[in-house]
Amino acid sequence: MSTVVDAYWAAPAIARTVATLVFVCSLGVYTELFSIGPFWFHWRFLFKFPPAVYRLVTSFLITGPQIGVLLDTYFVYSYLSQLEKGNSKFSRKEDLIWYLMVVGSVIIFLDQAFVGFGRYLPALLIAICYTATQDQRGQMAHFYVVTIPAQLMPYALLLLNLLNGWIMVQICLCGLVAAHFHDFCTRLYPEFGGGPNLLPTPWFLSWIMSTPRVSNTSYGSSYVPPRDDQPRGGPLPDSWRSAGPGRRLG
């Protein structure tokens, strides 16, 4: 049992967290432990009081039914792990978080404008599959019982969703467009157009990830305070922080 727990905590943090949320929420919905209502999104929910902002996240957490709970969770973990561990575009965790925020926002916009489905994990899965396999051109990948070029995996997943109806194909196309949009803004335009990265990771995500400092260990995460020889971030000006230790009055 301890080996399983150690392996779980040793997995990439973002992929592990997202896959766990997907599995737990999906299992809860399909066993009727949770209502599926909070996992649907429509723009009108943002204008109720209080605004249902949480639906911007929960609408990405429900897999397909039955075997889809396991397969979709596995694919989400697999492709997010590839992005988190071996993709040069996401050298920092905040880069991957920003990617998920951008791609998720584009998916929601396209769905609300053209489709109206309301649940987005199939689209997100297509998006992260496309992004992960762009650096694997020339390699082969296993798709169930067949072997295909790695870069064709997102299109194979898209064809597979034909079995679930045209609306599922439409929502998956939203994910494919979102992934293409991110790739154009962050890689194609800077490399071939000579322009800047149009979607740089915002500074506040880096600030959040570095304050407080978090150290991943085999048993989880622990807070690591800055050493005395390291600059300490915070709202106080440097002149105040360099004045020495405080003294209690009285």
XYZ file of C-alpha atoms in Angstrom:
250
model
C 0.000 0.000 0.000
C 2.824 2.383 0.868
C 4.371 1.759 -2.560
C 1.154 2.877 -4.275
C 0.960 5.980 -2.089
C 4.602 6.832 -2.749
C 4.098 6.388 -6.499
C 1.018 8.623 -6.371
C 2.824 11.471 -4.610
C 5.849 11.075 -6.880
C 3.687 11.664 -9.985
C 3.766 15.123 -11.661
C 1.767 17.443 -9.433
C -0.554 19.093 -11.974
C -1.298 15.883 -13.897
C -1.874 14.031 -10.622
C -4.229 16.679 -9.253
C -6.306 17.099 -12.412
C -6.613 13.337 -13.002
C -7.653 12.783 -9.377
C -10.340 15.461 -9.599
C -11.609 14.030 -12.880
C -11.797 10.496 -11.491
C -13.381 11.399 -8.144
C -15.979 13.784 -9.622
C -16.910 11.400 -12.442
C -17.183 8.414 -10.125
C -19.311 10.468 -7.733
C -21.682 11.583 -10.514
C -22.107 8.139 -12.094
C -22.686 6.469 -8.714
C -25.213 9.250 -7.936
C -23.195 10.407 -4.962
C -23.057 13.883 -6.566
C -25.609 15.680 -8.681
C -24.397 16.366 -12.206
C -25.995 19.830 -12.115
C -22.928 21.749 -10.810
C -20.786 20.218 -13.564
C -22.627 21.928 -16.433
C -21.774 25.407 -17.665
C -23.838 28.124 -19.297
C -22.894 31.779 -19.409
C -26.122 32.714 -17.594
C -24.793 31.058 -14.423
C -22.176 33.820 -14.182
C -24.872 36.477 -13.891
C -26.799 34.869 -11.054
C -26.236 35.819 -7.418
C -23.891 34.579 -6.249
C -22.142 33.983 -9.588
C -21.414 30.284 -10.187
C -17.782 30.921 -11.110
C -16.825 27.417 -9.968
C -18.547 26.013 -13.070
C -15.664 27.378 -15.147
C -13.633 24.573 -13.555
C -16.153 21.846 -12.721
C -17.415 21.699 -16.321
C -14.025 20.153 -17.249
C -14.174 17.345 -14.686
C -16.710 14.782 -15.961
C -15.672 11.873 -18.177
C -17.794 9.640 -20.345
C -19.855 6.948 -18.556
C -18.811 3.386 -17.652
C -15.359 2.509 -19.023
C -14.929 6.162 -19.995
C -14.281 6.983 -16.325
C -11.065 4.954 -16.432
C -9.997 5.621 -20.020
C -10.572 9.389 -19.983
C -8.832 9.709 -16.606
C -5.878 7.729 -17.936
C -5.589 9.842 -21.101
C -5.831 13.089 -19.113
C -3.058 11.960 -16.763
C -0.901 10.586 -19.568
C -0.950 13.669 -21.792
C -0.707 16.177 -18.941
C 2.287 14.233 -17.594
C 3.972 14.468 -20.982
C 3.429 18.230 -21.018
C 4.525 18.697 -17.422
C 7.667 16.549 -17.573
C 9.012 16.658 -21.093
C 7.725 19.658 -23.052
C 10.037 22.656 -23.389
C 7.076 25.035 -23.713
C 6.103 24.267 -20.111
C 9.395 24.454 -18.257
C 7.596 25.944 -15.234
C 4.395 24.728 -13.617
C 2.787 28.129 -14.062
C 3.311 27.829 -17.817
C 1.181 24.673 -17.879
C -1.447 26.216 -15.614
C -1.646 29.233 -17.936
C -1.960 26.898 -20.922
C -4.916 25.139 -19.290
C -6.539 28.491 -18.490
C -6.140 29.808 -22.048
C -7.239 26.618 -23.786
C -10.141 26.190 -21.376
C -11.303 29.766 -21.980
C -11.231 29.313 -25.767
C -13.148 26.034 -25.466
C -15.852 27.656 -23.341
C -16.157 30.619 -25.710
C -16.461 28.433 -28.811
C -18.926 26.072 -27.174
C -21.159 28.842 -25.867
C -21.058 30.641 -29.222
C -21.574 27.692 -31.578
C -22.363 24.409 -29.801
C -24.018 24.801 -26.391
C -22.953 21.461 -24.929
C -21.850 22.662 -21.479
C -19.321 19.959 -20.471
C -15.787 20.245 -21.747
C -13.515 17.353 -20.767
C -13.646 15.751 -24.257
C -12.513 19.063 -25.759
C -9.746 19.516 -23.190
C -8.549 15.960 -23.779
C -8.270 16.587 -27.534
C -6.419 19.862 -26.856
C -3.780 18.442 -24.510
C -3.368 15.394 -26.775
C -2.671 17.679 -29.750
C -0.185 19.809 -27.806
C 1.619 16.802 -26.301
C 2.044 15.000 -29.622
C 3.394 17.975 -31.602
C 6.873 17.243 -30.246
C 6.545 13.519 -31.042
C 6.515 13.683 -34.847
C 8.216 10.633 -36.310
C 7.325 8.518 -33.275
C 4.600 5.883 -33.118
C 1.845 5.650 -30.522
C -0.577 2.931 -29.478
C -4.244 3.737 -29.950
C -6.086 0.855 -28.322
C -5.090 -2.118 -30.557
C -3.483 -0.236 -33.456
C -0.239 1.708 -33.836
C -0.356 5.088 -35.553
C 1.970 8.108 -35.933
C 1.918 10.035 -32.665
C 0.807 13.313 -34.254
C -2.391 11.612 -35.510
C -3.580 10.713 -32.002
C -5.864 13.754 -31.526
C -7.549 13.056 -34.860
C -8.001 9.403 -33.915
C -9.703 10.526 -30.696
C -11.854 12.882 -32.752
C -12.973 10.036 -35.039
C -13.684 7.841 -32.033
C -16.103 10.469 -30.737
C -18.199 10.005 -33.882
C -19.628 6.998 -32.043
C -21.030 9.379 -29.414
C -22.867 11.609 -31.873
C -22.271 14.764 -33.860
C -22.447 17.085 -30.848
C -19.456 15.308 -29.295
C -17.517 15.826 -32.513
C -18.405 19.525 -32.386
C -17.201 19.942 -28.807
C -13.985 18.046 -29.631
C -13.412 20.374 -32.583
C -13.582 23.258 -30.088
C -10.666 21.654 -28.240
C -8.696 21.186 -31.439
C -9.199 24.827 -32.425
C -8.187 25.957 -28.919
C -4.957 23.945 -29.094
C -4.158 25.334 -32.566
C -4.822 28.863 -31.293
C -2.415 28.449 -28.375
C 0.229 26.871 -30.612
C -0.027 29.729 -33.112
C 0.232 32.451 -30.457
C 3.111 30.919 -28.500
C 5.167 29.026 -31.123
C 4.239 29.556 -34.780
C 3.954 33.329 -34.766
C 7.160 33.937 -32.760
C 9.187 31.377 -34.775
C 7.917 32.000 -38.299
C 6.324 35.437 -38.061
C 9.148 37.076 -36.147
C 6.776 38.456 -33.547
C 6.582 38.127 -29.763
C 4.834 35.436 -27.773
C 1.228 36.645 -27.833
C 0.266 34.687 -24.711
C 3.110 35.015 -22.186
C 2.540 33.557 -18.753
C 1.345 36.440 -16.533
C 3.539 37.500 -13.653
C 0.905 36.876 -11.003
C 0.926 33.125 -11.688
C 4.687 33.041 -11.127
C 4.198 35.034 -7.921
C 1.526 32.622 -6.701
C 3.702 29.606 -7.474
C 6.721 31.042 -5.645
C 4.926 32.451 -2.578
C 4.993 30.492 -0.357
C 7.762 28.267 -1.625
C 6.597 24.672 -1.968
C 8.846 21.638 -1.985
C 7.587 18.332 -3.409
C 8.590 15.316 -1.334
C 7.854 11.614 -1.545
C 4.990 12.052 0.919
C 3.486 15.254 -0.462
C 4.321 18.945 -0.362
C 5.896 20.974 2.412
C 6.389 24.682 2.988
C 9.986 25.842 2.708
C 10.587 29.333 4.137
C 13.184 31.488 2.374
C 16.682 31.439 3.816
C 18.184 34.532 5.401
C 20.519 34.983 2.428
C 17.621 34.998 -0.076
C 15.485 38.053 -0.860
C 12.115 37.877 0.772
C 9.125 38.891 -1.314
C 6.214 40.756 0.138
C 4.441 44.095 0.283
C 7.014 45.878 2.485
C 9.724 48.055 0.893
C 13.301 46.806 0.988
C 14.357 49.496 3.454
C 11.863 48.170 5.989
C 12.862 44.561 5.508
C 16.560 45.356 5.956
C 16.077 47.233 9.200
C 16.626 44.109 11.294
C 14.400 41.939 13.514
C 11.386 43.506 15.129
C 11.126 44.145 18.842
C 7.992 43.860 20.943
C 7.077 47.069 22.712
C 6.180 47.131 26.358
